[in-house]
Short mmCIF file of C-alpha atoms and ligand atoms in Angstrom, two decimals:
data_model
loop_
_atom_site.label_atom_id
_atom_site.label_comp_id
_atom_site.label_asym_id
_atom_site.label_seq_id
_atom_site.Cartn_x
_atom_site.Cartn_y
_atom_site.Cartn_z
CA MET A 1 12.57 39.90 14.61
CA GLU A 2 9.04 39.10 16.12
CA THR A 3 9.03 36.19 18.59
CA MET A 4 6.35 33.68 18.24
CA ALA A 5 5.47 31.21 20.93
CA ILE A 6 5.66 27.55 19.80
CA ARG A 7 2.30 26.22 19.23
CA ARG A 8 2.25 22.83 20.76
CA GLY A 9 -0.58 20.20 20.77
CA ASN A 10 -2.20 18.14 18.08
CA PRO A 11 -1.67 20.13 14.93
CA TRP A 12 -4.42 18.42 12.96
CA ARG A 13 -6.95 19.82 15.26
CA GLN A 14 -5.60 23.27 14.74
CA LEU A 15 -4.71 23.53 10.97
CA ALA A 16 -7.12 23.99 8.14
CA ALA A 17 -6.86 21.79 5.15
CA PRO A 18 -5.33 21.57 2.72
CA GLN A 19 -1.76 21.43 3.98
CA VAL A 20 1.40 21.12 2.07
CA ALA A 21 4.13 19.74 4.31
CA PRO A 22 7.67 20.16 2.94
CA SER A 23 9.74 17.11 3.65
CA LEU A 24 12.95 18.23 5.31
CA LEU A 25 14.68 15.15 4.07
CA ALA A 26 15.35 16.93 0.96
CA SER A 27 16.72 20.02 2.48
CA ASP A 28 20.32 21.09 2.32
CA PHE A 29 21.38 19.98 5.83
CA THR A 30 24.07 22.60 5.87
CA ARG A 31 21.44 25.29 5.45
CA LEU A 32 18.38 23.65 7.39
CA GLY A 33 17.52 26.59 9.48
CA GLU A 34 17.76 29.00 6.57
CA GLN A 35 15.55 26.80 4.49
CA ILE A 36 13.06 26.23 7.22
CA GLY A 37 12.87 30.13 7.37
CA ILE A 38 12.16 30.40 3.57
CA LEU A 39 9.40 27.77 3.92
CA THR A 40 7.94 29.67 6.86
CA ALA A 41 7.96 32.95 5.10
CA ALA A 42 6.33 31.14 1.88
CA GLY A 43 3.29 30.13 4.15
CA ALA A 44 4.17 26.53 5.30
CA GLU A 45 2.29 25.78 8.42
CA VAL A 46 3.79 22.28 9.19
CA LEU A 47 6.91 20.48 8.46
CA HIS A 48 7.34 16.83 7.61
CA VAL A 49 10.43 14.97 9.27
CA ASP A 50 11.51 11.57 8.14
CA VAL A 51 12.98 9.26 10.51
CA MET A 52 14.39 6.03 9.15
CA ASP A 53 16.23 3.31 11.17
CA GLY A 54 18.06 1.28 8.49
CA HIS A 55 16.09 -1.59 9.34
CA PHE A 56 12.32 -1.02 8.73
CA VAL A 57 13.54 0.76 5.50
CA PRO A 58 17.10 0.30 4.01
CA ASN A 59 18.27 3.88 4.96
CA LEU A 60 19.21 5.95 7.85
CA SER A 61 18.11 9.75 8.24
CA MET A 62 17.37 11.93 11.22
CA GLY A 63 17.32 10.96 14.83
CA PRO A 64 16.25 12.69 18.06
CA PRO A 65 19.19 15.19 18.14
CA VAL A 66 18.35 16.40 14.69
CA VAL A 67 14.62 16.80 15.60
CA LYS A 68 15.76 18.69 18.68
CA SER A 69 17.78 21.11 16.58
CA ILE A 70 14.86 21.54 14.18
CA ARG A 71 12.49 22.16 17.17
CA ALA A 72 14.89 25.00 18.25
CA CYS A 73 14.77 26.85 15.04
CA THR A 74 11.00 26.88 14.20
CA VAL A 75 7.70 27.33 15.73
CA LEU A 76 5.84 25.36 13.20
CA PRO A 77 4.45 21.95 14.10
CA LEU A 78 6.56 19.02 13.23
CA ASP A 79 4.79 16.11 11.55
CA VAL A 80 7.35 13.19 12.34
CA HIS A 81 7.13 10.11 10.30
CA ILE A 82 8.72 7.22 11.95
CA MET A 83 9.94 4.53 9.55
CA VAL A 84 11.23 2.28 12.38
CA THR A 85 10.78 -1.46 13.22
CA ASP A 86 9.73 -0.72 16.69
CA PRO A 87 7.67 2.53 16.93
CA ALA A 88 6.85 1.70 20.60
CA CYS A 89 10.50 2.40 21.62
CA TYR A 90 10.78 5.78 20.09
CA ILE A 91 7.56 7.77 20.62
CA GLU A 92 8.52 9.04 23.92
CA ARG A 93 11.79 10.21 22.80
CA PHE A 94 10.47 12.12 19.71
CA ALA A 95 7.78 13.65 21.92
CA GLU A 96 10.39 14.87 24.32
CA VAL A 97 12.52 16.47 21.56
CA GLY A 98 9.58 18.43 20.03
CA ALA A 99 7.48 16.21 17.68
CA ASP A 100 3.86 17.58 17.50
CA SER A 101 2.50 14.62 15.66
CA ILE A 102 3.97 11.08 15.10
CA THR A 103 2.91 8.84 12.26
CA PHE A 104 3.97 5.10 12.83
CA HIS A 105 3.74 2.32 10.25
CA VAL A 106 0.91 -0.21 10.70
CA GLU A 107 3.13 -2.96 9.40
CA ALA A 108 5.67 -2.22 12.24
CA ALA A 109 3.28 -1.73 15.17
CA GLN A 110 2.47 -4.63 17.49
CA GLU A 111 -0.26 -2.83 19.45
CA PRO A 112 -1.42 0.22 17.34
CA HIS A 113 -4.38 1.06 19.60
CA ARG A 114 -1.85 1.55 22.58
CA LEU A 115 0.45 3.71 20.53
CA ILE A 116 -2.41 5.83 19.39
CA ASP A 117 -3.57 6.22 23.04
CA ARG A 118 -0.15 6.99 24.11
CA LEU A 119 0.40 9.63 21.48
CA HIS A 120 -2.95 11.24 22.70
CA GLU A 121 -1.85 10.88 26.18
CA LEU A 122 1.24 12.99 25.36
CA GLY A 123 -1.04 15.62 23.68
CA LEU A 124 0.32 14.70 20.26
CA GLY A 125 -1.29 13.91 16.93
CA ALA A 126 -1.40 10.41 16.15
CA GLY A 127 -0.94 8.89 12.60
CA ILE A 128 -0.89 5.63 11.03
CA CYS A 129 0.96 4.80 7.78
CA LEU A 130 0.58 2.23 5.03
CA ARG A 131 3.37 1.08 2.70
CA PRO A 132 2.29 0.61 -0.97
CA GLY A 133 1.79 -3.14 -0.58
CA THR A 134 -0.48 -2.84 2.51
CA PRO A 135 -4.01 -2.79 1.83
CA ALA A 136 -6.45 -0.05 3.18
CA LYS A 137 -8.17 -2.68 5.22
CA ALA A 138 -5.01 -3.13 7.40
CA ILE A 139 -6.01 -0.01 9.23
CA ALA A 140 -9.78 -0.69 9.58
CA GLU A 141 -9.70 -1.20 13.35
CA VAL A 142 -7.82 1.96 14.06
CA ALA A 143 -8.84 4.18 11.30
CA ARG A 144 -11.39 6.24 13.47
CA GLU A 145 -8.86 6.71 16.28
CA VAL A 146 -6.07 8.51 14.52
CA ASP A 147 -5.83 12.03 13.47
CA ILE A 148 -4.09 11.37 10.22
CA VAL A 149 -3.69 8.44 7.93
CA LEU A 150 -0.48 8.48 5.59
CA VAL A 151 -0.66 6.67 2.36
CA MET A 152 2.79 6.14 0.96
CA THR A 153 2.91 6.87 -2.71
CA VAL A 154 6.35 5.34 -3.09
CA GLU A 155 8.23 2.69 -1.24
CA PRO A 156 9.44 4.43 1.93
CA GLY A 157 13.09 4.96 2.38
CA TYR A 158 14.23 7.50 -0.06
CA GLY A 159 13.22 10.68 -1.48
CA GLY A 160 13.02 11.44 -5.03
CA GLN A 161 11.20 8.55 -6.29
CA GLU A 162 8.44 8.52 -8.80
CA PHE A 163 4.77 8.71 -7.75
CA MET A 164 2.85 5.40 -7.90
CA ALA A 165 -0.39 6.18 -9.63
CA ALA A 166 -1.61 2.71 -8.48
CA MET A 167 -1.87 4.20 -4.83
CA LEU A 168 -4.84 6.61 -5.92
CA ASP A 169 -7.56 3.81 -5.47
CA LYS A 170 -6.21 3.31 -2.00
CA VAL A 171 -6.26 6.94 -1.06
CA GLU A 172 -9.91 6.96 -2.10
CA ALA A 173 -10.55 3.85 -0.05
CA VAL A 174 -8.98 5.19 3.00
CA ARG A 175 -11.01 8.52 2.69
CA GLY A 176 -14.02 6.33 2.75
CA MET A 177 -12.93 5.13 6.15
CA LEU A 178 -12.39 8.45 7.64
CA ASP A 179 -14.61 11.38 9.02
CA ALA A 180 -14.24 14.81 7.48
CA GLY A 181 -12.21 16.00 10.32
CA GLN A 182 -9.52 13.26 9.90
CA ARG A 183 -6.56 14.06 7.77
CA LEU A 184 -5.50 12.00 4.82
CA GLU A 185 -1.80 12.52 3.81
CA VAL A 186 0.14 11.46 0.83
CA ASP A 187 3.84 11.08 0.71
CA GLY A 188 6.28 10.22 -2.14
CA GLY A 189 6.79 11.59 -5.56
CA ILE A 190 4.30 14.34 -4.86
CA ASP A 191 4.45 17.31 -7.06
CA ARG A 192 1.60 19.61 -8.32
CA HIS A 193 0.24 17.00 -10.85
CA SER A 194 0.34 13.92 -8.64
CA GLY A 195 -0.76 16.12 -5.64
CA LEU A 196 -3.77 17.13 -7.64
CA LEU A 197 -4.65 13.73 -8.51
CA CYS A 198 -4.53 12.71 -4.79
CA ALA A 199 -6.60 15.74 -3.83
CA LYS A 200 -9.22 14.64 -6.22
CA ARG A 201 -9.38 11.38 -4.49
CA GLY A 202 -9.65 12.65 -0.93
CA ALA A 203 -6.28 13.53 0.26
CA ASP A 204 -5.78 16.91 2.08
CA VAL A 205 -2.22 16.91 3.44
CA PHE A 206 0.56 16.66 0.80
CA VAL A 207 4.04 15.80 1.63
CA ALA A 208 6.69 17.06 -0.80
CA GLY A 209 10.44 16.88 -0.49
CA SER A 210 12.40 17.04 -3.93
CA HIS A 211 9.60 18.93 -5.54
CA ILE A 212 9.83 21.75 -2.93
CA LEU A 213 13.19 21.50 -1.21
CA GLY A 214 15.08 20.21 -4.25
CA GLN A 215 14.02 23.23 -6.44
CA ARG A 216 16.02 26.28 -6.92
CA ASP A 217 13.18 28.60 -5.72
CA ILE A 218 11.76 26.79 -2.70
CA ALA A 219 9.33 29.56 -1.85
CA ALA A 220 7.85 29.60 -5.50
CA ALA A 221 7.78 25.67 -5.47
CA PHE A 222 5.98 25.69 -2.11
CA GLY A 223 3.58 28.34 -3.49
CA ALA A 224 2.85 26.51 -6.69
CA MET A 225 2.16 23.15 -4.85
CA LYS A 226 -0.33 24.97 -2.31
CA GLN A 227 -2.12 26.64 -5.17
CA ALA A 228 -2.42 23.34 -7.24
CA VAL A 229 -4.24 21.63 -4.32
CA ALA A 230 -6.02 24.46 -2.63
CA ASN A 231 -9.44 24.09 -4.35
CA HIS A 232 -9.54 20.19 -4.68
CA VAL A 233 -9.62 18.88 -1.28
CA GLY A 234 -12.38 16.75 0.14
CA ARG A 235 -14.26 13.56 -0.71
CA PRO A 236 -13.87 12.15 -4.16
CA THR A 237 -16.07 13.56 -6.87
CA GLU A 238 -17.76 11.66 -9.52
CA ASN A 239 -16.24 13.30 -12.50
CA GLN A 240 -12.65 12.70 -11.46
C1 LIG B 301 10.20 8.71 2.01
C2 LIG B 301 9.77 9.81 2.87
C3 LIG B 301 9.32 10.88 2.16
C4 LIG B 301 10.21 11.46 1.23
C5 LIG B 301 9.61 12.15 0.16
O1 LIG B 301 10.23 7.40 2.71
O2 LIG B 301 8.61 9.28 3.64
O3 LIG B 301 8.69 11.88 3.15
O4 LIG B 301 10.94 12.62 1.95
O5 LIG B 301 10.37 12.78 -0.75
P1 LIG B 301 9.85 13.16 -2.41
O6 LIG B 301 8.74 14.14 -2.01
O7 LIG B 301 11.20 13.60 -3.01
O8 LIG B 301 9.50 11.86 -2.99
ZN1 LIG B 302 7.53 10.85 4.99
#
């Protein structure tokens, strides 16, 4: 098997848009390495990893040991979404075990500027995330500092929920706050149809769990999703 060096550094400065980021939360954890292999062969260029602390969200998921194991079995960049009450306590730890980009919640961060600076000092991508009830203006002061903004299109905490179409206006509002080089990610209930709706409003990174890893043919589901959003990224257009 060909060996590839792990490409480290801020992935959002290296990857072309659009990106479909499979959420490993929906994987079969007894076959995690194998399923990452299938996604890689299908063309995935980034993997989304959901960290939940049972406090900021009412669920628990993966912690540093699991991220370390994921890091050991893939060269793809890891887009780590931390749904935790105190992100400042965890950034270093997830950086150590192999995160390439860390996205924290604006609702949880006491000092978002400091967290963003620290992520950049560590050479990582820096992202900020908004829950559905948080307005776009909540990130106004830091929007230009981050590499990626994540607009949740479900309440964070669980995979397999229904896409909230009411978030589309926020996607467009956030896109209006960003430069073309900054990424706008959507997460929650994303399938080919909702992904396309988000793409038309300016999203260019599409997290999908159940609609990729929950499908029988993971590679085909990834390919269909990528195809659906491929030609529709960029700023919102008038006729959408
Ligand atoms: C939810 C997580 C998502 C989740 C998405 O809190 O942030 O990344 O895995 O799952 P689906 O795509 O099934 O809605
Ligand atoms: Zn997520």
